[in-house]
PDB file of C-alpha atoms in Angstrom:
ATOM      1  CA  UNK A   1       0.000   0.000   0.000  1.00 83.00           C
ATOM      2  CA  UNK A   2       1.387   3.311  -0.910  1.00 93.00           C
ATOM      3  CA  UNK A   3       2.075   5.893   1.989  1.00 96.00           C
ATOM      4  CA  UNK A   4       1.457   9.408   1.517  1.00 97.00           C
ATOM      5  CA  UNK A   5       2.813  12.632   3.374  1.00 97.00           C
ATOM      6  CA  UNK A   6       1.821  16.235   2.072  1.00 98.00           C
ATOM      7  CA  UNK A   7       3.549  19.426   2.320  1.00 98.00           C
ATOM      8  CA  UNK A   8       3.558  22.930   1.069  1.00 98.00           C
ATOM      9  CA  UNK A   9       0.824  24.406   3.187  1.00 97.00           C
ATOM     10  CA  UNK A  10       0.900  27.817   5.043  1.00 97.00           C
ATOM     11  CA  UNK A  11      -0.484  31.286   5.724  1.00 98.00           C
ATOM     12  CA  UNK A  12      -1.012  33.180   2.894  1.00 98.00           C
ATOM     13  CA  UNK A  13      -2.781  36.746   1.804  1.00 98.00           C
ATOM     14  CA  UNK A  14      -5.565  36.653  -0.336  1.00 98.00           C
ATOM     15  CA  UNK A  15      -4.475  36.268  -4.010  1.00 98.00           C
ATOM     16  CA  UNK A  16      -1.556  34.872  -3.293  1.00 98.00           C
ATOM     17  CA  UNK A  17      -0.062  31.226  -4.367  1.00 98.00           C
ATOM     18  CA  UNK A  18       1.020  28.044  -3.131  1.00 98.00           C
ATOM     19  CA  UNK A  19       1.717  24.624  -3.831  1.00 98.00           C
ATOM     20  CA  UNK A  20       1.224  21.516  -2.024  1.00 98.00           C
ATOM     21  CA  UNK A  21       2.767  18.030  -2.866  1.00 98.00           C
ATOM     22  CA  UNK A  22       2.109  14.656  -2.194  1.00 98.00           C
ATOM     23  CA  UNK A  23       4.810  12.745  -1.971  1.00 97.00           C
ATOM     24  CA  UNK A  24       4.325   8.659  -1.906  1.00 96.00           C
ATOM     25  CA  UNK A  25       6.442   5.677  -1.153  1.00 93.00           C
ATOM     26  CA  UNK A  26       5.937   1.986  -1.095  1.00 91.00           C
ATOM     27  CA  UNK A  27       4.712   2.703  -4.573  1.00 90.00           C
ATOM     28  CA  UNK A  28       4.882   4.153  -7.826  1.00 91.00           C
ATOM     29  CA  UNK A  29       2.010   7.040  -7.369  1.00 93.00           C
ATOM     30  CA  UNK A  30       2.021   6.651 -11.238  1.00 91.00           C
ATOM     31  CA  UNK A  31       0.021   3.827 -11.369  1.00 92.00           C
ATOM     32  CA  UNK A  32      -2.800   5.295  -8.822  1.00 96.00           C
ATOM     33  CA  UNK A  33      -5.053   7.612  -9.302  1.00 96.00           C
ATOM     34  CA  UNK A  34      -4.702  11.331  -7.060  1.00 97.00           C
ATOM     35  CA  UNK A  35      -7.056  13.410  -5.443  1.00 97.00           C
ATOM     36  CA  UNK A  36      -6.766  16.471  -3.057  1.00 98.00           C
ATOM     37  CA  UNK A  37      -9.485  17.032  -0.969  1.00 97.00           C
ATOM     38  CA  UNK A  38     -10.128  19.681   1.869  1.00 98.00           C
ATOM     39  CA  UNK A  39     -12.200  19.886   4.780  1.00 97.00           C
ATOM     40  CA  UNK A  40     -12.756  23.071   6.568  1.00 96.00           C
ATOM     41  CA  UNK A  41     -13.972  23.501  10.490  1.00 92.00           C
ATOM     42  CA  UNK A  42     -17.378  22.790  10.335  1.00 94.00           C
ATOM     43  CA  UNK A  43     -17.745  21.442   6.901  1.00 95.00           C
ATOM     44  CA  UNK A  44     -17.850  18.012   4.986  1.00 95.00           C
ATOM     45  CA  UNK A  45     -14.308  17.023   3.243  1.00 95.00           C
ATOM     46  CA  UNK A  46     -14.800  17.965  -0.553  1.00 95.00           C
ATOM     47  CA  UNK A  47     -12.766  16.337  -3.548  1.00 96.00           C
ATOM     48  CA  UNK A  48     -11.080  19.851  -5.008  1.00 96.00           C
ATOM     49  CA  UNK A  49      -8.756  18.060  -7.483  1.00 97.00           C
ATOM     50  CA  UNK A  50      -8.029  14.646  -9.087  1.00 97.00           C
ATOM     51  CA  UNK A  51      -5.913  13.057 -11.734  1.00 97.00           C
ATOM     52  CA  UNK A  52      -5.763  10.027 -12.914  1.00 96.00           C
ATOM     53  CA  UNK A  53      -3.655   7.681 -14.673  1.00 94.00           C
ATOM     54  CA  UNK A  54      -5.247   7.619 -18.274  1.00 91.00           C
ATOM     55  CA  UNK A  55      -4.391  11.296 -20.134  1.00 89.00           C
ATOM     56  CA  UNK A  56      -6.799  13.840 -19.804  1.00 89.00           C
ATOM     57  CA  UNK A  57      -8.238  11.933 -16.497  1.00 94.00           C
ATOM     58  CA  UNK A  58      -8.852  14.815 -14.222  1.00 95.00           C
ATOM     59  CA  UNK A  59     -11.327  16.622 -12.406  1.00 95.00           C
ATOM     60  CA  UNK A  60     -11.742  20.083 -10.351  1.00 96.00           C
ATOM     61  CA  UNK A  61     -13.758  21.733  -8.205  1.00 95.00           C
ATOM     62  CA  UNK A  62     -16.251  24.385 -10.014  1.00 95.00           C
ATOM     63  CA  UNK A  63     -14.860  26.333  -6.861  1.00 96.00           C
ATOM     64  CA  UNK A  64     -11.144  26.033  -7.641  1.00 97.00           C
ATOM     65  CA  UNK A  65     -11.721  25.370 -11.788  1.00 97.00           C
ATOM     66  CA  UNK A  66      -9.280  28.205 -13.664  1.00 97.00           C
ATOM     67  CA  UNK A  67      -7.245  28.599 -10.799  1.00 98.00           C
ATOM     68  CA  UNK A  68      -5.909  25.366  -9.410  1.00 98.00           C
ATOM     69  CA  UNK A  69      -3.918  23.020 -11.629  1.00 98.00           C
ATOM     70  CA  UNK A  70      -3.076  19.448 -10.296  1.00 97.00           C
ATOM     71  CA  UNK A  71       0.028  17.263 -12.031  1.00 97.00           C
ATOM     72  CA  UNK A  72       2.526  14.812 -11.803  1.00 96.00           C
ATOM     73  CA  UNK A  73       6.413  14.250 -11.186  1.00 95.00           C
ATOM     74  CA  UNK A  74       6.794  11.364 -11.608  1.00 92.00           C
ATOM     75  CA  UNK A  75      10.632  11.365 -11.516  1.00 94.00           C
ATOM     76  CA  UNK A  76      10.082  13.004  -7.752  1.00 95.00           C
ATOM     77  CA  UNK A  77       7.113  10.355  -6.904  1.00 96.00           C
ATOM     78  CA  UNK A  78       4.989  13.109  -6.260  1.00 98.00           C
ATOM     79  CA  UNK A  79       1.486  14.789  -7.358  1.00 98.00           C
ATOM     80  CA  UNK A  80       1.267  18.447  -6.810  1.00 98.00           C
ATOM     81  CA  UNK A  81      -1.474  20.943  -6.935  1.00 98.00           C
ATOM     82  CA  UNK A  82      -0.393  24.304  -7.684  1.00 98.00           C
ATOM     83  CA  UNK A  83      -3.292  27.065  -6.337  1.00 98.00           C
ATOM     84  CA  UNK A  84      -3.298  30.311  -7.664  1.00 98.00           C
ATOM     85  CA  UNK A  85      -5.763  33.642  -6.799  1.00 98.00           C
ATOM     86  CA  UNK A  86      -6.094  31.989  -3.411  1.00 98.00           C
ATOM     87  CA  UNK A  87      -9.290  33.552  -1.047  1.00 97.00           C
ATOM     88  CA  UNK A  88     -10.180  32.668   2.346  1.00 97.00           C
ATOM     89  CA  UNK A  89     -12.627  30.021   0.797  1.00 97.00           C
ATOM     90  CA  UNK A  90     -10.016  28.413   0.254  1.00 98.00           C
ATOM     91  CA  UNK A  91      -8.663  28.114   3.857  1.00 98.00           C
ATOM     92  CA  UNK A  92      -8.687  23.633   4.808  1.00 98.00           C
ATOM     93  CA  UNK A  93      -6.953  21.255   5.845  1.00 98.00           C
ATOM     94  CA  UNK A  94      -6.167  19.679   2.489  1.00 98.00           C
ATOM     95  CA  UNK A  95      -5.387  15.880   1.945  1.00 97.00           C
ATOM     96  CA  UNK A  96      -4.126  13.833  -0.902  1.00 97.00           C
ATOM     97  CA  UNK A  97      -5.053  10.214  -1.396  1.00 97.00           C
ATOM     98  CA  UNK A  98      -4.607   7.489  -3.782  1.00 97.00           C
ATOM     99  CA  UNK A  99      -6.300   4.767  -5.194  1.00 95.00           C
ATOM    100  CA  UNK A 100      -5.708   2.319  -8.346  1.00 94.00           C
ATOM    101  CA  UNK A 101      -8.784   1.809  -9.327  1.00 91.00           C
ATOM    102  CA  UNK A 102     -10.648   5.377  -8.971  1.00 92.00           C
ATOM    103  CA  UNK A 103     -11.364   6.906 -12.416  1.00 93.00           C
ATOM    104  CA  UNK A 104     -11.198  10.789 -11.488  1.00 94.00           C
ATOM    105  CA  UNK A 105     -13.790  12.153 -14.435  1.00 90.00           C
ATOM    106  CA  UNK A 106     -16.405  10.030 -12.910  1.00 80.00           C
ATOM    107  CA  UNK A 107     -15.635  10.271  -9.232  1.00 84.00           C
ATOM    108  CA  UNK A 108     -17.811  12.621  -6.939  1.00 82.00           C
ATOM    109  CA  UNK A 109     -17.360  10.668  -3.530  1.00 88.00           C
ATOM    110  CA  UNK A 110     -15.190  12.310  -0.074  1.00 89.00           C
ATOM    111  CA  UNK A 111     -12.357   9.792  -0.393  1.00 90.00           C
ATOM    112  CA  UNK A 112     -13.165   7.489   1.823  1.00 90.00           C
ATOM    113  CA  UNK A 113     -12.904   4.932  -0.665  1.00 89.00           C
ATOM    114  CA  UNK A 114      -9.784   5.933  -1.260  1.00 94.00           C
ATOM    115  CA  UNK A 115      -6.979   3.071  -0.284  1.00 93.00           C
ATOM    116  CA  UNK A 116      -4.402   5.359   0.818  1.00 95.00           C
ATOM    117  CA  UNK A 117      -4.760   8.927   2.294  1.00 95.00           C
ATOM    118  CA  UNK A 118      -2.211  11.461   3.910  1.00 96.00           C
ATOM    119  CA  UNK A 119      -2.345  12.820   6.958  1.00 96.00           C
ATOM    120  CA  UNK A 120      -3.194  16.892   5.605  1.00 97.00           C
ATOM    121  CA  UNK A 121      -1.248  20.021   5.405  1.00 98.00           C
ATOM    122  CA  UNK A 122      -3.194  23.788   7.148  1.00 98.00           C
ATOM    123  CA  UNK A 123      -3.872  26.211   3.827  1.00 98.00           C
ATOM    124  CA  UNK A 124      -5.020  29.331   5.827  1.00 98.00           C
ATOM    125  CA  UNK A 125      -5.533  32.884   3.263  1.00 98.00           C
ATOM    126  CA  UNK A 126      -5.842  35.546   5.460  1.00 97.00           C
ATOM    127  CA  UNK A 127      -5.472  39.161   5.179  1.00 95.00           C
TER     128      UNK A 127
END
């Protein structure tokens, strides 16, 4: 099973940019399909970004769509999500998981079927 640690999160202004990455081992995180998801304090988790292994498998967020781009370095093991014009909104805990047999287009669920899930990094945008 692949293991999963995130990174990249922070305190940011409004507008500004960050990425977070997912970095895996026990695994080649090219053969799984990625999603971010983010849960804020009183809300459900939401899927915000997935991509899967087939070529133009992904999926976003309407909320995020035009702003937040999710790839793949493969050579690092890693799936990133780069976030762009960031708002309070966007202020979550945000998780990656991984799964091989998710197909991202079609997939509207909170990742709990997801096999393998990291533990989150704290996006806060704040003025």
């Amino acid at each position: 099973q692949v293991q999963l640690v995130e990174s990249g999160g922070g305190l940011v202004q409004p507008g500004d940019s960050l990425t977070l990455s997912c970095e895996a081992s026990g695994a080649g995180l090219d053969w799984y399909a990625v999603a971010w998801f983010r849960q804020a304090p009183g809300k459900q988790r939401e899927a915000v970004s997935c991509i899967g292994t087939s070529a133009g498998d992904t999926y976003y967020a309407d909320s995020v769509k035009g702003r937040f781009t999710v790839s793949r370095d493969n050579a690092k093991n890693t799936v990133n999500l780069q976030m762009n014009r960031l708002n309070p909104e966007d202020t979550a805990t945000y998780y990656c998981a991984a799964d091989a047999d998710i197909y991202c287009s079609d997939y509207r669920g909170n990742g709990d079927d997801f096999a393998s899930r990291g533990q989150g990094t704290q996006v806060t945008v704040s003025s």
